[in-house]
N, CA and C of each residue as an Amber inpcrd file, in Angstrom:
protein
   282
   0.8320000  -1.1860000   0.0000000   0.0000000   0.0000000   0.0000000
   0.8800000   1.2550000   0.0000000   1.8800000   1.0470000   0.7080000
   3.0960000   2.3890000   0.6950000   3.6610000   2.7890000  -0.3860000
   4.0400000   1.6750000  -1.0600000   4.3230000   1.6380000  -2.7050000
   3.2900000   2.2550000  -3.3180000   2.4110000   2.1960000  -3.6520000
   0.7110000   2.5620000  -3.7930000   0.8870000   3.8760000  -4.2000000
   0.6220000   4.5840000  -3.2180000   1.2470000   5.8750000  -2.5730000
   1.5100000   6.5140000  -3.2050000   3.1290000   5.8720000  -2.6530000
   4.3290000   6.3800000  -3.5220000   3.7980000   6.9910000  -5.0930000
   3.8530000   5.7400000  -5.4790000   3.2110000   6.0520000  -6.8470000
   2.4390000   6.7510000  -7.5680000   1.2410000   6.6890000  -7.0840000
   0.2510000   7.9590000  -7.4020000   0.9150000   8.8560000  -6.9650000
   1.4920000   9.2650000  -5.7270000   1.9130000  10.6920000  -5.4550000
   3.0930000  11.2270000  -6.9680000   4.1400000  10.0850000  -7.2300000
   4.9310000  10.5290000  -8.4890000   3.4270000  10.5000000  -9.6970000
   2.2550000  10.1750000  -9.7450000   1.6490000  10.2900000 -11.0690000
   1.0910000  11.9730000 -11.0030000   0.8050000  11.8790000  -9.2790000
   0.3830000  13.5100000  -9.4490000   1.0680000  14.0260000  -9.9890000
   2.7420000  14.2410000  -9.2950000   3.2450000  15.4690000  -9.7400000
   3.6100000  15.4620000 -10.8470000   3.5940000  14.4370000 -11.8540000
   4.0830000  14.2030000 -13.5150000   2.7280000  14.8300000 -14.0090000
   1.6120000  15.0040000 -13.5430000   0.5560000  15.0820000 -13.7750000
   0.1430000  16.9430000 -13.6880000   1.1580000  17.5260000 -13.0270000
   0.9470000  19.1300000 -12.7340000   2.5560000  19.5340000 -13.1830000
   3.3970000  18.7570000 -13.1540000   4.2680000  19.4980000 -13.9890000
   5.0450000  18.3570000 -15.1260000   4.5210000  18.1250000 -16.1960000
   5.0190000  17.0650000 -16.4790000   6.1340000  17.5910000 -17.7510000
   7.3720000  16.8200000 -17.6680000   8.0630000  17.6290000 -18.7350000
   7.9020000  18.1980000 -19.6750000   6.9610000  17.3540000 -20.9360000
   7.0970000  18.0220000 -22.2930000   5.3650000  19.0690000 -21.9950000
   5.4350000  19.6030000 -20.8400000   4.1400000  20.4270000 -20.6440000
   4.4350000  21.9960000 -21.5070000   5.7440000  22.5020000 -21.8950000
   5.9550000  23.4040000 -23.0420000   5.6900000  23.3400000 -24.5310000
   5.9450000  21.5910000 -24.4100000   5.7960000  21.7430000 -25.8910000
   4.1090000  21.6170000 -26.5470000   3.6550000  20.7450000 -25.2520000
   1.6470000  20.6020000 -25.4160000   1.2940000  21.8700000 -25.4450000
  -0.0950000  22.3220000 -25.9760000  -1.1160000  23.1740000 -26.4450000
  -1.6770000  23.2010000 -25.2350000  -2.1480000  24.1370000 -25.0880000
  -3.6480000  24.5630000 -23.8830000  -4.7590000  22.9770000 -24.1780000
  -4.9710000  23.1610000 -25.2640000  -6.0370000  21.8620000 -25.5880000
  -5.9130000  20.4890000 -24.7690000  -4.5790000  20.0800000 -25.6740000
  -4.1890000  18.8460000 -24.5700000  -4.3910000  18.9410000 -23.0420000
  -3.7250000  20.1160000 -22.5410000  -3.9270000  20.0140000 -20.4990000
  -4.9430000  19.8620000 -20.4180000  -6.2850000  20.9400000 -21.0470000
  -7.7330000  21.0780000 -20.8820000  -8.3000000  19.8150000 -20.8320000
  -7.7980000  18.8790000 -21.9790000  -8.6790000  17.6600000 -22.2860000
  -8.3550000  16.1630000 -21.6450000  -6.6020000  16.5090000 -21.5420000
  -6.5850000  15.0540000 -20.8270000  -5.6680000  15.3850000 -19.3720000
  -5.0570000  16.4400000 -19.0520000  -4.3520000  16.3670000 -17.6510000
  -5.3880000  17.2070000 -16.9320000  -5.7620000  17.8310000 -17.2150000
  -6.3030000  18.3400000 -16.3240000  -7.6320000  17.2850000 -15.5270000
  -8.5200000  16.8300000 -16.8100000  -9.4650000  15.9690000 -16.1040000
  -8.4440000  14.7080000 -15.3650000  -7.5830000  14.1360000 -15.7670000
  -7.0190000  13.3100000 -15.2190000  -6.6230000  13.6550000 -13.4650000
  -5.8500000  14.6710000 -13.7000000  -5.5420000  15.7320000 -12.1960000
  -6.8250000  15.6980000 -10.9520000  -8.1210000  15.5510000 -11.6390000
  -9.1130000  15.9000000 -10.8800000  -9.8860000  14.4050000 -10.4910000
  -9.5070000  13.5380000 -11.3970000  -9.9350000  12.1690000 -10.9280000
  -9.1170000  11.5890000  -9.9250000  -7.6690000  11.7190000  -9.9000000
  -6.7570000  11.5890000  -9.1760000  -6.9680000  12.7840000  -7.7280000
  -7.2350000  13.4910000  -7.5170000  -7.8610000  14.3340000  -6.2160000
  -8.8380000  13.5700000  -5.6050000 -10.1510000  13.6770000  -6.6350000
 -11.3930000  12.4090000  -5.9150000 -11.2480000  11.0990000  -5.6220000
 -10.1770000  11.1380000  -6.1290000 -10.2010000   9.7290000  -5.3960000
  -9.3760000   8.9720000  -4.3870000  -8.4110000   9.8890000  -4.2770000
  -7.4180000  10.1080000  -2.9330000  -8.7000000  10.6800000  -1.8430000
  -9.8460000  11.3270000  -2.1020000 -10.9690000  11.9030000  -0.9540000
 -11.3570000  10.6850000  -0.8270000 -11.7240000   9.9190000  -2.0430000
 -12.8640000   8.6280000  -1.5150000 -11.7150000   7.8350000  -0.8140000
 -10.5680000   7.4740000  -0.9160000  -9.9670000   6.2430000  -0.4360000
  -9.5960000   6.9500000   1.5230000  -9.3190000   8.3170000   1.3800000
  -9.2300000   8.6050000   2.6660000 -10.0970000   8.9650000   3.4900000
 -11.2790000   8.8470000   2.6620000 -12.7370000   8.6190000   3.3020000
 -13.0510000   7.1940000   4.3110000 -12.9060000   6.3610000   3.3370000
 -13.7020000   4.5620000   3.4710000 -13.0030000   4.2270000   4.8260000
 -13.2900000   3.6430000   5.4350000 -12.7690000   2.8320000   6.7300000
 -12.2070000   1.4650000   6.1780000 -11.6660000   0.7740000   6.7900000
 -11.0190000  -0.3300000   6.4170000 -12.2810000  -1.6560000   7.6100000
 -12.2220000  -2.4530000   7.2400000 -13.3540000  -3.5650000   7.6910000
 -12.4270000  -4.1850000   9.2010000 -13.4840000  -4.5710000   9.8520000
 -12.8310000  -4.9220000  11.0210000 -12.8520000  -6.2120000  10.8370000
 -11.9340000  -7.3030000  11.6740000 -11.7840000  -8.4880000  11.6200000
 -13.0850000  -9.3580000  11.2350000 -13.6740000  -8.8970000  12.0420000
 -15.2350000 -10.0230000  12.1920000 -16.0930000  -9.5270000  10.5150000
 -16.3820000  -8.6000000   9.9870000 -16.0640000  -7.8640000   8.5280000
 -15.3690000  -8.7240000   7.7090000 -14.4120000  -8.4170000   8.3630000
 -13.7230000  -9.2810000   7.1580000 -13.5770000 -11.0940000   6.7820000
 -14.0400000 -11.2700000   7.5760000 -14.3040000 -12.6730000   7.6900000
 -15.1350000 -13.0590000   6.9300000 -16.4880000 -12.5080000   7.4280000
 -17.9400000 -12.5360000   7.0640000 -17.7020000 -12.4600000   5.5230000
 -17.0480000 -11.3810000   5.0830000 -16.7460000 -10.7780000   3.6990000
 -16.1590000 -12.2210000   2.8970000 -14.7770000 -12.8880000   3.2470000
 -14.0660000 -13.5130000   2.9700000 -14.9530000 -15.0640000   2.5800000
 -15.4900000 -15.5290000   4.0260000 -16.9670000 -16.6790000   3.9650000
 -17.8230000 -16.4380000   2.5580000 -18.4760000 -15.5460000   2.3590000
 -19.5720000 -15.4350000   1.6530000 -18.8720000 -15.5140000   0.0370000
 -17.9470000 -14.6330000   0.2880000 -17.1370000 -14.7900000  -1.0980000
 -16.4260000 -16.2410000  -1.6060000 -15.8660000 -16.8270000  -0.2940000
 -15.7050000 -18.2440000  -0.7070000 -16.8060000 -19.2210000  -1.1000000
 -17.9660000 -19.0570000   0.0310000 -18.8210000 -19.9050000  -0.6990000
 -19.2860000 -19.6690000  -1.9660000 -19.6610000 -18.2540000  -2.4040000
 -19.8310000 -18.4040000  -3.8730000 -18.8740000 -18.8050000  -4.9200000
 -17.6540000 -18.4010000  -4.8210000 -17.0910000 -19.1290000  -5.3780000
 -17.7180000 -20.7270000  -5.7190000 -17.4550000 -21.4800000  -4.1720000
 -17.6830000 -23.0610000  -4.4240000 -18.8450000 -23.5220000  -4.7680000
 -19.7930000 -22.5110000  -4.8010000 -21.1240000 -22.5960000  -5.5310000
 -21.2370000 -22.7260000  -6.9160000 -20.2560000 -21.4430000  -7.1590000
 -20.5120000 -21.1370000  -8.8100000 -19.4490000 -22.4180000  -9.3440000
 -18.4250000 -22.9230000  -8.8430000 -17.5590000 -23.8810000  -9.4610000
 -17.8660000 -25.0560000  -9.0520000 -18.9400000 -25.1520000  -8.4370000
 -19.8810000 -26.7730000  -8.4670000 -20.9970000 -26.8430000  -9.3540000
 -21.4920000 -25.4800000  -9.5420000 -22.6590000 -25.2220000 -10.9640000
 -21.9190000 -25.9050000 -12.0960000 -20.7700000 -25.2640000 -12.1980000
 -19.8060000 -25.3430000 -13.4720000 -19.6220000 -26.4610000 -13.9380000
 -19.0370000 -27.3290000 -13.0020000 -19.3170000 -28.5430000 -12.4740000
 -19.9790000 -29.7920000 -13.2350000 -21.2160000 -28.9720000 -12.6480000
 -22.6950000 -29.8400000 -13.3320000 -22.9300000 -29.8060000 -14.4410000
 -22.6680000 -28.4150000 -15.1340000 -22.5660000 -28.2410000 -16.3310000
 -21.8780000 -28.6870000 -17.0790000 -20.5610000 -28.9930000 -16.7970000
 -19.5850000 -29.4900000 -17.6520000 -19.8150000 -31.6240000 -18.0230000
 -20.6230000 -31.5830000 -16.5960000 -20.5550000 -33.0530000 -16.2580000
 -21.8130000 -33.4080000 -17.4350000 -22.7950000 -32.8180000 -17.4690000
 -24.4350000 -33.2300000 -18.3200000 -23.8150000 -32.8850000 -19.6660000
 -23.2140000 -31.8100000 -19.9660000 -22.8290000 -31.6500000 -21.2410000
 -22.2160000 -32.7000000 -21.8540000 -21.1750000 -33.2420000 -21.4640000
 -20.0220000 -34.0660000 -21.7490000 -20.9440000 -35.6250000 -22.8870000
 -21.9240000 -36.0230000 -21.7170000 -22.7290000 -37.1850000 -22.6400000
 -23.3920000 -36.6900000 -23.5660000 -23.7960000 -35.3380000 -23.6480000
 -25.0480000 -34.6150000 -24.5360000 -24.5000000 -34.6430000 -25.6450000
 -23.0260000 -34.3430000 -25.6180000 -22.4630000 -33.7040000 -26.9700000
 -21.6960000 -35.0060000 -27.4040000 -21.3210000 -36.3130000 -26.7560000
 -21.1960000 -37.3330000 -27.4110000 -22.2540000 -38.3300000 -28.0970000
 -23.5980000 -37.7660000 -27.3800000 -24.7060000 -38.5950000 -28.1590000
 -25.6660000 -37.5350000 -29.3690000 -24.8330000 -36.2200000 -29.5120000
 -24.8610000 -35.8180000 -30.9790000 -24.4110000 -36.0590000 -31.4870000
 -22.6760000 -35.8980000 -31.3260000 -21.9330000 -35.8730000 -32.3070000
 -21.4430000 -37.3840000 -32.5950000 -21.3610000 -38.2770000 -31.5650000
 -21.6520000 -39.4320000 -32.0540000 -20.1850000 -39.9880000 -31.5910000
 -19.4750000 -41.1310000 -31.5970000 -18.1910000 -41.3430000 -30.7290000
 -17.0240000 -41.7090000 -32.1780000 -17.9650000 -41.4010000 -32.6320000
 -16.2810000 -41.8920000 -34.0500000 -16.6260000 -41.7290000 -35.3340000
């Protein structure tokens, strides 16, 4: 996450003074650094907004997400298993 950071903080400042910013037009900053500059603000607000999940959170979070997982890859499963005879008694074995 420190790395993270790091990083965006070097995208800001490439982002407000970025070298070849003499040789670009007004147009270019207007159209792509500048909106870029301002997505990069909002969203350093939203991330230093959010709280981080507490243990029991995160658990709960972690559970529910595993079981779907093993839900959806036992569907898959089934699917793969009914298919398998379907498409040998079309297509036929030889």
């Amino acid at each position: 996450q420190h790395f993270f950071s790091l990083h965006l903080a070097r995208v800001f400042l490439f982002l407000h003074h970025p070298p070849l910013l003499v040789i670009m037009s007004n147009p270019v900053r207007e159209l792509v650094l500048d909106p870029l500059s301002a997505f990069y603000t909002k969203s350093r607000h939203l991330v230093n907004k959010c709280e981080k999940p507490d243990r029991a959170e995160l658990t709960k979070l972690v559970l529910a997400v595993g079981a779907g997982f093993l839900l959806m890859g036992f569907i898959g499963f089934l699917v793969k298993l009914v298919h398998i005879p379907i498409n040998n008694i079309i297509v036929g074995s030889g």
